[in-house]
Coordinates of C-alpha atoms and ligand atoms in Angstrom, one line a residue:
M747 CA -0.2 0.0 -0.1
L748 CA 2.9 2.3 1.0
K749 CA 5.6 0.2 -1.4
G750 CA 8.1 2.8 -2.9
K751 CA 7.0 5.8 -0.3
N752 CA 9.6 7.4 1.5
I753 CA 8.3 8.8 5.1
L754 CA 10.2 10.5 7.4
L755 CA 8.9 10.3 11.1
G756 CA 10.1 13.1 13.4
I757 CA 9.7 12.2 16.8
T758 CA 9.7 14.7 19.6
G759 CA 10.0 14.7 23.6
G760 CA 6.9 12.9 24.7
I761 CA 5.5 10.0 26.8
A762 CA 3.8 8.9 23.7
A763 CA 7.1 8.2 22.1
Y764 CA 6.8 4.9 23.2
K765 CA 4.1 4.4 20.6
T766 CA 6.7 5.2 17.6
P767 CA 8.4 1.9 17.3
I768 CA 5.0 0.4 16.4
L769 CA 4.2 3.2 14.4
V770 CA 7.8 2.5 12.6
R771 CA 6.8 -1.5 12.4
L772 CA 3.4 -0.7 10.9
L773 CA 4.5 1.8 8.0
K774 CA 7.7 -0.6 7.1
K775 CA 5.0 -3.2 7.0
S776 CA 2.9 -1.4 4.4
G777 CA 5.8 -1.3 2.5
A778 CA 7.6 2.4 2.7
N779 CA 11.0 3.0 3.6
I780 CA 11.1 5.1 6.8
K781 CA 13.8 7.4 7.9
V782 CA 13.9 8.9 12.0
I783 CA 14.7 12.0 13.3
M784 CA 14.6 12.3 16.9
T785 CA 14.7 15.9 19.3
P786 CA 17.2 14.8 22.0
A787 CA 14.4 15.1 24.3
A788 CA 12.7 12.3 22.2
K789 CA 15.4 10.2 23.4
E790 CA 14.3 10.0 26.9
F791 CA 11.4 8.4 25.8
V792 CA 12.1 5.9 23.3
S793 CA 15.5 3.8 22.0
P794 CA 17.5 5.0 18.9
V795 CA 18.4 1.3 18.7
V796 CA 15.0 0.2 18.9
L797 CA 13.8 2.4 16.0
S798 CA 17.0 2.1 13.9
T799 CA 16.4 -1.6 14.1
L800 CA 12.6 -1.1 13.0
S801 CA 13.3 1.4 10.2
E802 CA 16.7 -0.1 8.7
N803 CA 17.9 3.0 8.7
P804 CA 20.5 5.1 11.3
I805 CA 18.9 7.7 13.9
F806 CA 19.3 11.4 12.7
T807 CA 19.2 13.6 16.2
E808 CA 22.2 16.1 15.5
F809 CA 23.4 18.4 12.6
V810 CA 26.6 16.7 12.9
K811 CA 27.0 13.4 12.9
Q812 CA 29.2 12.4 16.3
T813 CA 31.4 9.8 14.9
T814 CA 32.6 11.1 11.5
S815 CA 32.2 14.8 12.0
E816 CA 30.1 14.6 8.8
W817 CA 27.0 16.8 8.4
N818 CA 23.4 15.3 8.6
S819 CA 21.6 17.4 5.8
H820 CA 18.6 18.4 6.9
V821 CA 18.0 19.7 3.1
E822 CA 18.4 15.8 1.9
L823 CA 16.2 14.5 4.4
A824 CA 13.5 17.2 3.1
Q825 CA 13.9 16.1 -0.2
W826 CA 14.3 12.5 0.2
A827 CA 10.5 12.4 2.0
D828 CA 7.5 11.9 0.3
L829 CA 5.6 12.6 3.4
F830 CA 6.9 13.9 6.6
V831 CA 5.4 12.9 10.2
I832 CA 5.7 14.3 13.4
A833 CA 4.4 12.0 15.9
P834 CA 4.1 13.0 18.7
A835 CA 4.7 16.6 18.8
T836 CA 4.8 18.7 21.6
A837 CA 3.2 21.8 22.9
N838 CA 6.9 23.2 22.5
I839 CA 7.7 21.9 19.1
L840 CA 4.2 23.3 18.0
G841 CA 5.4 26.5 19.1
K842 CA 8.9 26.4 17.6
I843 CA 7.1 26.0 14.5
T844 CA 4.6 28.8 14.5
A845 CA 7.3 30.9 15.9
G846 CA 10.1 29.7 13.4
I847 CA 12.7 28.7 15.3
C848 CA 14.7 26.1 14.1
D849 CA 17.4 25.0 17.1
N850 CA 17.4 21.1 16.0
L851 CA 17.6 19.1 13.2
L852 CA 13.8 18.0 12.8
L853 CA 12.7 21.6 12.9
A854 CA 15.5 22.4 10.4
T855 CA 14.2 19.9 8.5
Y856 CA 10.4 20.7 8.6
F857 CA 11.4 24.1 7.1
S858 CA 13.1 22.5 4.0
A859 CA 10.2 20.2 3.5
K860 CA 8.2 20.6 0.3
C861 CA 6.2 17.7 1.1
P862 CA 3.3 17.1 3.1
V863 CA 3.4 17.6 6.6
F864 CA 1.5 15.7 9.2
I865 CA 1.5 16.7 12.5
A866 CA 0.1 14.5 15.5
P867 CA 0.1 16.5 19.1
A868 CA 0.5 14.7 22.2
M869 CA 0.6 16.3 25.8
D870 CA -1.5 16.9 29.1
L871 CA -5.0 18.0 28.5
D872 CA -4.2 21.0 30.0
M873 CA -2.0 21.6 27.7
Y874 CA -3.7 20.4 25.3
K875 CA -6.6 23.3 26.1
H876 CA -3.9 25.8 26.5
P877 CA -5.4 29.0 24.1
V878 CA -1.6 29.3 23.2
T879 CA -1.7 25.5 22.1
T880 CA -5.3 26.1 20.2
E881 CA -4.0 28.8 18.1
N882 CA -0.6 27.1 17.3
I883 CA -2.8 24.4 16.0
R884 CA -4.8 27.1 14.0
K885 CA -1.9 28.7 12.6
I886 CA 0.1 25.0 11.6
K887 CA -3.2 23.9 9.8
F888 CA -3.2 27.4 8.1
L889 CA 0.3 27.2 7.0
G890 CA -1.0 23.9 4.8
N891 CA 0.3 20.9 7.5
K892 CA -2.5 18.6 8.3
I893 CA -3.1 17.7 12.0
I894 CA -4.1 14.6 13.3
D895 CA -5.8 15.4 16.3
A896 CA -4.8 14.0 19.8
T897 CA -7.7 11.5 21.1
E898 CA -9.2 11.8 24.8
G899 CA -8.8 9.1 27.3
E900 CA -6.4 8.3 30.1
L901 CA -3.1 10.4 30.2
A902 CA 0.4 9.7 31.2
S903 CA -0.3 12.4 34.6
G904 CA -3.4 9.9 35.4
L905 CA -5.9 12.6 34.4
I906 CA -8.6 11.8 31.8
G907 CA -9.4 14.1 28.8
K908 CA -7.8 14.8 25.3
G909 CA -4.2 14.7 24.5
R910 CA -3.2 11.5 23.2
M911 CA -1.5 10.8 20.1
E912 CA -3.5 9.1 18.1
E913 CA -3.0 5.3 17.7
P914 CA -0.2 4.0 15.4
E915 CA -2.5 2.0 13.6
Q916 CA -4.5 4.6 12.8
I917 CA -2.2 7.2 12.1
T918 CA -0.8 4.3 9.4
K919 CA -4.3 4.6 7.9
I920 CA -4.5 8.0 7.4
I921 CA -1.7 8.1 6.0
I922 CA -2.0 5.1 3.3
E923 CA -5.6 7.1 2.5
Y924 CA -3.7 10.1 1.9
F925 CA -1.7 8.2 -0.4
N926 CA -4.7 6.6 -2.1
K927 CA -6.6 9.7 -2.4
N928 CA -4.0 10.8 -4.8
K929 CA -3.3 8.2 -6.6
P930 CA -4.4 9.0 -10.4
L931 CA -6.0 5.3 -11.2
K932 CA -8.4 5.9 -8.0
N933 CA -12.1 4.6 -8.8
K934 CA -10.7 3.5 -11.8
V935 CA -11.6 -0.2 -13.0
I936 CA -8.9 -1.8 -15.2
T937 CA -9.4 -5.2 -16.9
I938 CA -6.5 -6.8 -18.1
T939 CA -5.5 -10.1 -20.2
A940 CA -2.3 -11.9 -20.0
G941 CA -0.6 -15.1 -20.9
P942 CA -1.4 -17.3 -23.7
T943 CA -4.6 -19.2 -23.9
Y944 CA -4.3 -23.3 -24.6
E945 CA -6.7 -24.7 -27.4
N946 CA -7.4 -28.6 -26.2
I947 CA -7.1 -30.9 -29.2
D948 CA -8.1 -34.0 -27.1
P949 CA -7.4 -34.6 -22.9
V950 CA -3.9 -34.7 -22.9
R951 CA -2.8 -31.7 -26.0
F952 CA -3.1 -28.5 -27.1
I953 CA -2.2 -25.7 -29.4
G954 CA -0.6 -22.9 -27.1
N955 CA 2.1 -20.3 -27.1
H956 CA 5.0 -19.2 -25.3
S957 CA 3.5 -16.1 -23.6
S958 CA 4.7 -16.1 -20.0
G959 CA 1.5 -13.5 -18.7
K960 CA 4.7 -11.4 -17.4
M961 CA 4.0 -8.4 -19.1
G962 CA 0.4 -8.5 -18.4
V963 CA 0.8 -9.3 -14.7
A964 CA 3.2 -6.1 -14.2
L965 CA 0.6 -3.8 -16.1
A966 CA -1.6 -5.6 -13.2
K967 CA 0.7 -5.0 -10.6
I968 CA 1.5 -1.1 -11.4
A969 CA -2.2 -0.5 -12.2
R970 CA -3.2 -1.8 -8.5
E971 CA -0.4 0.7 -7.3
L972 CA -1.8 3.9 -9.3
G973 CA -4.8 2.8 -7.4
A974 CA -7.1 1.1 -9.9
E975 CA -9.6 -2.1 -9.1
V976 CA -7.5 -4.4 -11.4
H977 CA -9.0 -7.6 -12.6
L978 CA -6.7 -9.7 -14.7
I979 CA -7.9 -12.6 -16.7
I980 CA -5.0 -14.5 -17.7
G981 CA -3.9 -17.8 -19.1
P982 CA -2.5 -21.3 -18.2
N983 CA 1.2 -19.7 -16.5
N984 CA 3.0 -20.3 -13.2
L985 CA 3.3 -16.6 -11.9
E986 CA 2.4 -15.3 -8.2
I987 CA -0.3 -12.9 -8.0
D988 CA -0.7 -10.5 -5.8
N989 CA -3.9 -11.1 -3.6
E990 CA -5.3 -7.4 -4.0
I991 CA -5.7 -8.0 -7.8
N992 CA -9.0 -10.2 -8.9
K993 CA -7.8 -13.1 -10.7
T994 CA -9.7 -14.9 -13.0
Q995 CA -7.9 -18.4 -14.3
V996 CA -8.9 -18.9 -17.8
V997 CA -7.4 -22.0 -20.3
S998 CA -9.0 -21.3 -23.8
A999 CA -9.8 -17.9 -26.1
E1000 CA -13.3 -18.9 -25.7
E1001 CA -13.0 -18.6 -21.5
M1002 CA -11.1 -15.5 -21.7
Y1003 CA -13.6 -13.6 -24.3
K1004 CA -16.6 -14.8 -21.5
A1005 CA -14.6 -13.4 -18.9
V1006 CA -13.9 -10.1 -20.5
H1007 CA -17.1 -9.7 -21.6
K1008 CA -18.6 -9.9 -18.4
L1009 CA -16.8 -6.9 -17.0
I1010 CA -17.4 -5.1 -20.3
K1011 CA -19.5 -2.7 -18.1
K1012 CA -18.0 -1.9 -15.1
T1013 CA -14.3 -1.4 -16.7
N1014 CA -13.3 1.8 -17.5
I1015 CA -9.7 0.8 -19.3
F1016 CA -9.3 -2.2 -21.0
I1017 CA -5.7 -3.9 -21.7
M1018 CA -5.8 -6.6 -23.7
S1019 CA -2.1 -8.3 -23.5
A1020 CA -2.8 -12.2 -23.9
A1021 CA -1.5 -13.8 -26.5
V1022 CA -4.7 -15.3 -27.8
A1023 CA -4.7 -18.0 -30.2
D1024 CA -6.2 -16.8 -33.4
Y1025 CA -7.5 -20.8 -34.1
T1026 CA -8.9 -23.7 -32.4
P1027 CA -9.8 -27.3 -33.1
I1028 CA -13.5 -27.3 -34.2
K1029 CA -13.5 -30.7 -32.5
I1030 CA -11.9 -31.7 -29.0
N1031 CA -11.5 -35.1 -29.0
T1032 CA -13.4 -36.6 -25.5
Q1033 CA -10.4 -39.7 -25.7
K1034 CA -6.5 -39.5 -26.6
I1035 CA -5.7 -39.7 -30.3
K1036 CA -4.0 -42.7 -30.7
K1037 CA -1.0 -42.7 -33.1
S1038 CA -1.3 -44.2 -36.8
N1039 CA 1.0 -44.2 -39.8
T1040 CA -1.1 -41.9 -41.6
S1041 CA -0.5 -38.3 -42.0
F1042 CA -2.5 -36.2 -39.3
N1043 CA -4.6 -33.3 -39.6
I1044 CA -6.6 -31.2 -37.0
E1045 CA -9.2 -28.7 -39.2
L1046 CA -9.0 -25.2 -37.3
K1047 CA -11.8 -22.4 -37.0
P1048 CA -10.7 -19.0 -36.2
T1049 CA -11.4 -17.9 -32.6
K1050 CA -13.6 -14.6 -31.3
D1051 CA -10.9 -12.1 -31.7
I1052 CA -11.3 -10.3 -28.1
L1053 CA -10.0 -6.8 -28.6
K1054 CA -12.0 -6.4 -32.1
S1055 CA -15.1 -7.6 -30.1
V1056 CA -14.5 -4.8 -27.4
G1057 CA -13.7 -2.0 -29.6
E1058 CA -17.4 -2.7 -31.6
I1059 CA -19.3 -2.1 -28.4
K1060 CA -16.7 -0.1 -25.9
N1061 CA -18.0 3.8 -25.2
S1062 CA -16.2 7.0 -26.2
K1063 CA -15.3 7.1 -22.4
Q1064 CA -14.0 3.3 -22.0
I1065 CA -10.0 3.4 -23.1
L1066 CA -9.0 0.3 -25.4
V1067 CA -5.5 -0.9 -25.3
G1068 CA -4.5 -3.6 -27.6
F1069 CA -0.4 -5.1 -28.1
A1070 CA 0.9 -6.2 -31.7
L1071 CA 3.4 -8.3 -32.4
E1072 CA 4.7 -8.0 -35.8
T1073 CA 7.5 -8.9 -37.7
E1074 CA 7.4 -6.4 -40.9
N1075 CA 6.6 -3.0 -41.5
E1076 CA 6.2 -2.7 -37.5
I1077 CA 4.6 0.7 -37.4
S1078 CA 2.1 1.0 -40.6
N1079 CA 0.6 -2.7 -39.3
A1080 CA 0.3 -1.3 -36.1
K1081 CA -1.6 1.7 -36.9
N1082 CA -3.7 -0.5 -38.8
K1083 CA -4.5 -2.6 -36.3
L1084 CA -5.0 0.6 -34.1
K1085 CA -7.7 2.0 -36.2
S1086 CA -9.7 -1.2 -37.5
K1087 CA -9.9 -2.4 -33.5
N1088 CA -10.9 1.1 -32.5
L1089 CA -8.2 1.2 -29.8
D1090 CA -7.3 4.3 -27.9
L1091 CA -3.4 2.8 -27.9
I1092 CA -2.0 0.2 -29.2
V1093 CA 1.6 -0.9 -27.8
L1094 CA 3.8 -2.4 -30.5
N1095 CA 6.3 -4.9 -29.3
S1096 CA 9.6 -5.4 -30.8
L1097 CA 11.0 -9.0 -31.8
N1098 CA 14.1 -7.6 -32.9
D1099 CA 15.8 -7.0 -30.0
K1100 CA 17.0 -10.1 -28.4
S1101 CA 16.1 -9.7 -24.9
S1102 CA 12.5 -8.4 -25.6
G1103 CA 9.6 -10.1 -25.7
F1104 CA 8.2 -13.9 -24.5
G1105 CA 9.7 -15.5 -21.5
F1106 CA 12.0 -12.2 -21.1
D1107 CA 12.2 -9.8 -18.0
T1108 CA 12.6 -6.8 -20.1
N1109 CA 10.3 -5.7 -23.3
K1110 CA 10.9 -2.7 -26.0
I1111 CA 8.1 -1.3 -27.4
T1112 CA 6.5 1.5 -29.3
L1113 CA 3.7 3.5 -27.9
I1114 CA 1.1 4.5 -30.9
D1115 CA -1.7 6.7 -29.4
K1116 CA -5.3 7.2 -31.8
N1117 CA -3.8 10.5 -32.4
N1118 CA -0.8 8.2 -34.2
K1119 CA 1.7 10.1 -31.8
V1120 CA 4.6 7.3 -32.0
E1121 CA 6.6 7.4 -29.0
K1122 CA 9.8 4.4 -29.2
L1123 CA 11.1 3.4 -25.7
E1124 CA 14.7 1.5 -24.4
L1125 CA 14.7 -1.5 -23.9
K1126 CA 13.2 -1.4 -19.8
S1127 CA 12.3 -4.1 -17.7
K1128 CA 8.5 -5.3 -17.9
T1129 CA 7.5 -3.6 -14.3
E1130 CA 9.2 -0.5 -15.9
V1131 CA 7.7 -0.8 -19.6
A1132 CA 4.2 -1.1 -17.3
V1133 CA 4.6 1.8 -15.5
D1134 CA 5.5 4.0 -19.2
I1135 CA 1.9 2.2 -20.4
L1136 CA 0.3 3.2 -17.5
N1137 CA 1.4 6.7 -17.4
K1138 CA 0.3 7.1 -21.0
I1139 CA -3.3 5.9 -20.0
V1140 CA -3.0 8.4 -17.5
S1141 CA -2.1 10.9 -19.7
L1142 CA -5.2 9.9 -22.3
L1143 CA -7.6 9.8 -19.5
N1144 CA -6.8 13.7 -18.2
K1145 CA -7.2 14.3 -22.3
Ligands
CTP327 N1 -5.9 -10.4 -29.2 C1 -7.5 -11.1 -28.9 N2 -8.1 -12.3 -29.1 C2 -7.6 -12.7 -30.1 C3 -6.4 -12.6 -30.9 C4 -5.5 -11.5 -30.6 O1 -7.9 -10.2 -28.3 N3 -8.0 -14.2 -30.4 C5 -5.3 -9.6 -29.1 C6 -3.8 -9.8 -28.3 O2 -4.4 -9.5 -26.8 C7 -3.4 -8.4 -28.6 C8 -4.0 -8.0 -30.1 O3 -5.1 -8.8 -30.2 O4 -3.9 -7.1 -27.9 C9 -3.3 -8.0 -31.1 O5 -2.7 -9.7 -31.4 P1 -1.8 -10.1 -32.5 O6 -2.1 -11.3 -32.7 O7 -0.6 -9.0 -32.7 O8 -2.8 -9.6 -33.9 P2 -4.2 -9.9 -34.6 O9 -5.2 -9.0 -34.7 O10 -4.3 -11.7 -34.4 O11 -3.7 -10.0 -36.4 P3 -2.4 -10.8 -37.0 O12 -2.4 -12.2 -36.0 O13 -2.8 -11.3 -38.3 O14 -1.0 -9.9 -37.1

């Protein structure tokens, strides 16, 4: 959920700091990279060793590293972060932020940060209720920071009231929701076909192809990361598929056709990356075909063209992406396919590069959109190619 996100945690010197190892653990478990800045006072409340172990990074406190006399760059830390969360935030730090005081690494990083900042105040109830604190929180919100409000309950002083730091589980949820809300494919449903199809000849034999399904699985993974509801309709393969992806396992082209058409109405974006068999046996033998000494023919009939069938019925808001594997006149053949199948985008696979295509982890593609704009991309990992394709789709959605 937070995969690849860099989260900077600032811890100040309040008793609620004892909960921050749990926060680090939850954020890590959600896939984030974590770096921790502690004020000197925070070290009285929670062990830097625990935080360093859980975050898998050194802890930052001083402007200058004590061991090597190197600088701890607040600018670098601020630039690294996709999000900065200060939890717990004491009355002292709130006051310093609003007054523009910058006398420790955490504050210097705060003043250098351009990323969103979440601040979770925690203090005793009378400090929290104090008009100065109320005013500081108002100013901090006004500055564009997000306040994770303190909750009510028993406080370290034994008093009962508002001032407890929000629970780590809830802070993690708020951060995840923040990133989800800003995902470009949020509220979009994507249907992806992937892998080969197997067309049965008899109970033990089939006509298939070498497609591994890797490209389609990479597309499904990235689409999910970008916030989409993903439906992956995949032919025979042995790839691991994330359980956040709705998977439909199919075998034949006919099964794939039916699974796609079940999703026609709810889908916003179709990506047809499967290597679908163009022909299937007219008759499937119920028993294993015995060998003989005479020549042997299997009569084939064309399968339904799934991509074309979607192009014929899709509405103007639905985006349809097809793949093309060409060996000659690549660009003009792909352009013709784009037009004849009513596509918004075609991904042209090159077989001319040795590390591209079936079975490889890399791919070299050319993107052609319905305005005939041609973009030739470098040889990249299939995950990077998936990012390029989905970024292109996002740009088409916003047109
Ligand atoms: N495709 C499909 N259903 C089929 C055959 C192909 O949905 N029965 C889709 C593939 O998933 C791919 C695109 O069509 O997105 C292109 O497949 P390709 O084999 O390159 O093109 P064809 O249209 O089959 O034409 P040809 O083989 O003549 O090049």
